[in-house]
mmCIF file with all atom_site columns, C-alpha atoms in Angstrom:
data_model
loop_
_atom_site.group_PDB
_atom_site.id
_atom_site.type_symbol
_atom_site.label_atom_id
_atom_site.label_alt_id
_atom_site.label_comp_id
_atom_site.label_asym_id
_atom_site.label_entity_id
_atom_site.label_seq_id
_atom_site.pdbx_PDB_ins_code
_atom_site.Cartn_x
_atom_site.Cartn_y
_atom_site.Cartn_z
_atom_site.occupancy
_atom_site.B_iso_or_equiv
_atom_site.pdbx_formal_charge
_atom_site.auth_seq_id
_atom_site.auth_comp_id
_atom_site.auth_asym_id
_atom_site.auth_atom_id
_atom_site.pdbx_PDB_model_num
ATOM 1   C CA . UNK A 1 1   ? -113.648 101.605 128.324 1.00 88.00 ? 884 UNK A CA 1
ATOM 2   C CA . UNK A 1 2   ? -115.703 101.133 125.004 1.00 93.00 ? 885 UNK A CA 1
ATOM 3   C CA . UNK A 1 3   ? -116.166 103.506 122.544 1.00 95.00 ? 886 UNK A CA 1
ATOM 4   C CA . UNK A 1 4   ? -118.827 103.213 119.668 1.00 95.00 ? 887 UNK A CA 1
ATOM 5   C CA . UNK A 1 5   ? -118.348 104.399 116.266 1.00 96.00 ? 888 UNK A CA 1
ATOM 6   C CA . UNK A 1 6   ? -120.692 107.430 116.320 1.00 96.00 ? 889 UNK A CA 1
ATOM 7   C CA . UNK A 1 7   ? -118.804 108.604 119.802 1.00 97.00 ? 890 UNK A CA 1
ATOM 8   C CA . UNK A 1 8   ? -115.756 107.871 117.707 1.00 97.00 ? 891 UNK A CA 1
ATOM 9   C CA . UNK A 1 9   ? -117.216 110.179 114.719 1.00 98.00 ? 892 UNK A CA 1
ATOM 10  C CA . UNK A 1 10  ? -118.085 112.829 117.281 1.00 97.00 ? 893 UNK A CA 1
ATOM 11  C CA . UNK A 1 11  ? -114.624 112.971 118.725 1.00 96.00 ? 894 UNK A CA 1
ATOM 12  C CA . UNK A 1 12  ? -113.025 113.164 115.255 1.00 97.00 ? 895 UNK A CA 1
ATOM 13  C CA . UNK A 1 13  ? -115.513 115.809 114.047 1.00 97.00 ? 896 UNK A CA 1
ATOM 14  C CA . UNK A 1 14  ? -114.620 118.046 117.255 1.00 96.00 ? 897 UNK A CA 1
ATOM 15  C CA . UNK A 1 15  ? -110.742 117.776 116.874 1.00 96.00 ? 898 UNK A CA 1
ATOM 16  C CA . UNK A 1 16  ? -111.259 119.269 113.454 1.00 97.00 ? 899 UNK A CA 1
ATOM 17  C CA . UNK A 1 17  ? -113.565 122.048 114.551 1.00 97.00 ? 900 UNK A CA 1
ATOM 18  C CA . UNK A 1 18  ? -110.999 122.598 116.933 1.00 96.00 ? 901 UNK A CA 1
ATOM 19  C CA . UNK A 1 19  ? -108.040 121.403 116.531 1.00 95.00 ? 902 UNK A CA 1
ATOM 20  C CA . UNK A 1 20  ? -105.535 120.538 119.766 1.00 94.00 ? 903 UNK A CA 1
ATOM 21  C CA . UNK A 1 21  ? -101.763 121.935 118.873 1.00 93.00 ? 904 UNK A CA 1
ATOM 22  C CA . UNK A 1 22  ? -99.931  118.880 118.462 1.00 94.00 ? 905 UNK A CA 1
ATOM 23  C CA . UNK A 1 23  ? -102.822 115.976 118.145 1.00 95.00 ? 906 UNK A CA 1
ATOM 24  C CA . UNK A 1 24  ? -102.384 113.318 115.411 1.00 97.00 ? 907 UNK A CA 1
ATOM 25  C CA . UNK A 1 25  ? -105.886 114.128 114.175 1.00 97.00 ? 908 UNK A CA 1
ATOM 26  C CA . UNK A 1 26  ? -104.890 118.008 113.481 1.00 96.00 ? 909 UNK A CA 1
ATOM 27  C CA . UNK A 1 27  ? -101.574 116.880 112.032 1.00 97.00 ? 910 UNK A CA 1
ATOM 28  C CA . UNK A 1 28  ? -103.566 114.853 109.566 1.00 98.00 ? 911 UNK A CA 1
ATOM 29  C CA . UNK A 1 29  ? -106.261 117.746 108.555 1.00 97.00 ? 912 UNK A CA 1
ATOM 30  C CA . UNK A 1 30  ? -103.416 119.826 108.660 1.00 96.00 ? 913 UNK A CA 1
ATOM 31  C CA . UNK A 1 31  ? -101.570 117.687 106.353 1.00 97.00 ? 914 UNK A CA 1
ATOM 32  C CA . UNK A 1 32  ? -104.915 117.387 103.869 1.00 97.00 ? 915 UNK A CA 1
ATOM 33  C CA . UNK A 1 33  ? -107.040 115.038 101.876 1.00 98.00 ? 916 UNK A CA 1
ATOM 34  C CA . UNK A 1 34  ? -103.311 113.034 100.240 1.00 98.00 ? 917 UNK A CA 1
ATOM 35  C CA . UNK A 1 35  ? -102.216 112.385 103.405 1.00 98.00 ? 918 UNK A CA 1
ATOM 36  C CA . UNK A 1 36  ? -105.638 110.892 104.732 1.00 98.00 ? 919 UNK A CA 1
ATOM 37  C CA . UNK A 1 37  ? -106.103 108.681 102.086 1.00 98.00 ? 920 UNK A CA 1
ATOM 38  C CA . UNK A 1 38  ? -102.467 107.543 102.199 1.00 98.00 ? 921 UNK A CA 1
ATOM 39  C CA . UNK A 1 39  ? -103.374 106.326 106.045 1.00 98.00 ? 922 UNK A CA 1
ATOM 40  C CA . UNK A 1 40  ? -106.511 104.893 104.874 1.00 98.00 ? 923 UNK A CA 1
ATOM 41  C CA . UNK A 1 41  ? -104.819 102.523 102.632 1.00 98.00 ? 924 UNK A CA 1
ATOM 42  C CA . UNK A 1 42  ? -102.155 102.056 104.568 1.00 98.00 ? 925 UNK A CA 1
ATOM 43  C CA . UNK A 1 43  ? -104.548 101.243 107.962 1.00 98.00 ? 926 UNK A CA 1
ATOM 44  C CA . UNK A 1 44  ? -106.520 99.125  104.582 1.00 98.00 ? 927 UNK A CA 1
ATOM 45  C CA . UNK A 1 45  ? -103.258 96.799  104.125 1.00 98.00 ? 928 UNK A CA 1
ATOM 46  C CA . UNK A 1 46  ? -102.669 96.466  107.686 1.00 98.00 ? 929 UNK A CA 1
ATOM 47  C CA . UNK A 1 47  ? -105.948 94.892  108.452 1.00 98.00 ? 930 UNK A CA 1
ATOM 48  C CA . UNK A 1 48  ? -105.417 92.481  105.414 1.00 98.00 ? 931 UNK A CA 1
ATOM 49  C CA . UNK A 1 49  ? -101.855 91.483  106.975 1.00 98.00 ? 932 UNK A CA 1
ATOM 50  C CA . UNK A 1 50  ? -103.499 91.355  110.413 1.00 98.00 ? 933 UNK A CA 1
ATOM 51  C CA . UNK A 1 51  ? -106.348 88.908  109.010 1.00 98.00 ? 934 UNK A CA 1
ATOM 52  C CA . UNK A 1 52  ? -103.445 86.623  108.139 1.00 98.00 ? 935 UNK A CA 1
ATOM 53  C CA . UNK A 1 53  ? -101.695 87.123  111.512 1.00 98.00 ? 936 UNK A CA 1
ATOM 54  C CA . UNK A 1 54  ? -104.403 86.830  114.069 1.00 98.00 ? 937 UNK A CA 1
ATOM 55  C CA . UNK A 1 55  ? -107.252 88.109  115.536 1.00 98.00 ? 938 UNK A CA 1
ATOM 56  C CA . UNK A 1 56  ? -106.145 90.336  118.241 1.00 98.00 ? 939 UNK A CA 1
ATOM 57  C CA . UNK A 1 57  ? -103.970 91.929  115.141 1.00 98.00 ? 940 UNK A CA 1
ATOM 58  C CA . UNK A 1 58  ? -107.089 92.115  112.933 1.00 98.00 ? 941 UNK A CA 1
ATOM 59  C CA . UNK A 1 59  ? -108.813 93.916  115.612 1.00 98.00 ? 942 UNK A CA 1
ATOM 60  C CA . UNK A 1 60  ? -105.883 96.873  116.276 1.00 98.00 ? 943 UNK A CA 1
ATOM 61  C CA . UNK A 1 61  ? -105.560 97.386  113.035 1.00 98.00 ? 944 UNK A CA 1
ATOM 62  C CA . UNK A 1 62  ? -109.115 97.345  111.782 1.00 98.00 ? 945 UNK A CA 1
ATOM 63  C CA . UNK A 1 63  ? -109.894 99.984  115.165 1.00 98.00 ? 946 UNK A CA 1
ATOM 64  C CA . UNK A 1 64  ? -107.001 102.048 113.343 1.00 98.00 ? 947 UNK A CA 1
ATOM 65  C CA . UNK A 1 65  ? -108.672 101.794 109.771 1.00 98.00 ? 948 UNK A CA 1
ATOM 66  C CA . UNK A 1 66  ? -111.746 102.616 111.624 1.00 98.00 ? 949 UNK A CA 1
ATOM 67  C CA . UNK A 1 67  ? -110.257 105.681 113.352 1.00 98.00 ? 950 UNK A CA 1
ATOM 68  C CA . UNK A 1 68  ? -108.258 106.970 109.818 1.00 98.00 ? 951 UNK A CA 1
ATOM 69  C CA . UNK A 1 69  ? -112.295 106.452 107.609 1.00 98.00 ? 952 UNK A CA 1
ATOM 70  C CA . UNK A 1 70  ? -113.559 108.377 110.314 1.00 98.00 ? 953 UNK A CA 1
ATOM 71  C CA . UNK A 1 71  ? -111.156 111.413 109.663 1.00 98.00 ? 954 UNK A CA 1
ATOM 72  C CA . UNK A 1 72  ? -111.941 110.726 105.679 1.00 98.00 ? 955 UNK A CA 1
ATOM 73  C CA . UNK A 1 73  ? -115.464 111.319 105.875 1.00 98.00 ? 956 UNK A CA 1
ATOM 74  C CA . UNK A 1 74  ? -115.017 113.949 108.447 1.00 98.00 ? 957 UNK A CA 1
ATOM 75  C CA . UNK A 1 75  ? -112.929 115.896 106.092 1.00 98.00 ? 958 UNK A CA 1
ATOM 76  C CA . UNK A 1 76  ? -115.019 115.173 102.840 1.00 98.00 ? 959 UNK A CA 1
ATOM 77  C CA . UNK A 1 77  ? -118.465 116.526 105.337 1.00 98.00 ? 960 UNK A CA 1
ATOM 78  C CA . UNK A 1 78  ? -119.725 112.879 104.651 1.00 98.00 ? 961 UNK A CA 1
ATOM 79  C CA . UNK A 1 79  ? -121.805 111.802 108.056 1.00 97.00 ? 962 UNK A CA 1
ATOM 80  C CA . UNK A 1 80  ? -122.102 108.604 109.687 1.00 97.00 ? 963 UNK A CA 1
ATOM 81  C CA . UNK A 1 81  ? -126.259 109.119 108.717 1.00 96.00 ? 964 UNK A CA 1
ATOM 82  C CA . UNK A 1 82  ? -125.299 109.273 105.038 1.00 96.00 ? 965 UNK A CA 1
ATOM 83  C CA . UNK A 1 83  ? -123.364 105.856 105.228 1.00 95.00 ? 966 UNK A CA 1
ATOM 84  C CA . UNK A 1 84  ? -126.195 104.240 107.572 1.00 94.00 ? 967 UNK A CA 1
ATOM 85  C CA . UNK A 1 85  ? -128.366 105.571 104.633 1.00 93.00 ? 968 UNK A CA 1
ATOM 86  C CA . UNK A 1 86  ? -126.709 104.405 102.111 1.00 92.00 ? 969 UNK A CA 1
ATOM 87  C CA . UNK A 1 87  ? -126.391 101.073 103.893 1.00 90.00 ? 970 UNK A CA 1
ATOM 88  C CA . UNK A 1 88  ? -130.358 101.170 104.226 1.00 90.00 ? 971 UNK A CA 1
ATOM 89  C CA . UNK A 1 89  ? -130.625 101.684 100.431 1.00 89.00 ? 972 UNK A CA 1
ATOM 90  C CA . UNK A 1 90  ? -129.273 98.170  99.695  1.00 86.00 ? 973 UNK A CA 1
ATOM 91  C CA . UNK A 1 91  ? -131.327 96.287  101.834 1.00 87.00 ? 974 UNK A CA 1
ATOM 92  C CA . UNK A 1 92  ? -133.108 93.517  99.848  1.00 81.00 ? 975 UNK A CA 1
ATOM 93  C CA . UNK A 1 93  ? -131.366 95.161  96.500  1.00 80.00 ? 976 UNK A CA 1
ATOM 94  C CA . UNK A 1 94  ? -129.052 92.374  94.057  1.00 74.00 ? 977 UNK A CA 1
ATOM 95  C CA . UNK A 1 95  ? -125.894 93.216  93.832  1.00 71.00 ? 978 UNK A CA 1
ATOM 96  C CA . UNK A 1 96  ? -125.016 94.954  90.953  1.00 68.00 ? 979 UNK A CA 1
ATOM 97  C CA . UNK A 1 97  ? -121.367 93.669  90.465  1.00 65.00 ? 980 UNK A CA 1
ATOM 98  C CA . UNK A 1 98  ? -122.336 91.038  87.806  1.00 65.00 ? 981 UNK A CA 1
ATOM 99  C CA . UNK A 1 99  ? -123.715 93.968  86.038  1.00 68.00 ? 982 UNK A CA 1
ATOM 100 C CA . UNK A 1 100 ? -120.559 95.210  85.291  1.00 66.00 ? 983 UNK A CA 1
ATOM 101 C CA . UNK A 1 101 ? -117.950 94.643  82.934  1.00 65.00 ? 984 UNK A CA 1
ATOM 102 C CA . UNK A 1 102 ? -114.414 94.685  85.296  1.00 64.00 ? 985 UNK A CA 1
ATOM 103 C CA . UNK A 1 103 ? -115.757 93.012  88.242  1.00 57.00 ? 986 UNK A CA 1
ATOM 104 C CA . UNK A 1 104 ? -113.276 89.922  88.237  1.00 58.00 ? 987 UNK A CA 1
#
C-alpha cells in the first residue's frame, strides 16, 4: 500500500478534527505545539543518523519526519497548497543565503 503526502495531510487533518481516544496523533494535539516541535526535531536528528546508517533507515525515519511536519502544519492551519506555493515562488529565484550575514 502507498500513501502520498497530500492523502497523508488529509488523514492528519481529519484525526485532529476528530480526534480517535487513544491515537498517537490526538495524544500529540492534545499534548500542543512544544510537544510537536520536540518530535519534529527529534524525527529531524533521526533522519540525519539514518543518512549515516543506510538507506532503508533514511527512509523510516524520513516517512516519520514526514508524518510529525504533517501534524506541525496541521496544527499551525498551514496547507500543503501554501508550501507547494511557496515552493513555486522560488522557481528560477537566486538564493538569497549569500545575502545574509550568519549563513556559514
Amino acid at each position: 500500500m502507498e500513501q502520498t503526502i497530500q492523502e497523508l495531510y488529509d488523514q492528519v487533518l481529519e484525526r485532529k478534527e476528530n480526534p480517535v481516544e487513544g491515537s498517537y496523533t490526538a495524544y500529540l494535539y492534545d499534548k500542543g505545539l512544544d510537544k510537536i516541535l520536540k518530535k519534529v526535531g527529534e524525527e529531524s536528528t533521526e533522519v540525519i543518523v539514518g543518512a549515516k546508517n543506510s538507506q532503508a533507515e533514511l527512509t523510516y525515519e524520513t516517512a516519520d519526519l514526514f508524518f510529525h511536519l504533517m501534524v506541525l502544519l496541521v496544527d499551525q492551519g498551514i496547507s500543503l497548497a501554501d508550501i507547494q506555493a511557496e515552493l513555486g515562488s522560488r522557481v528560477g529565484q537566486k538564493s538569497k543565503l549569500h545575502e545574509r550575514s550568519d549563513w556559514r
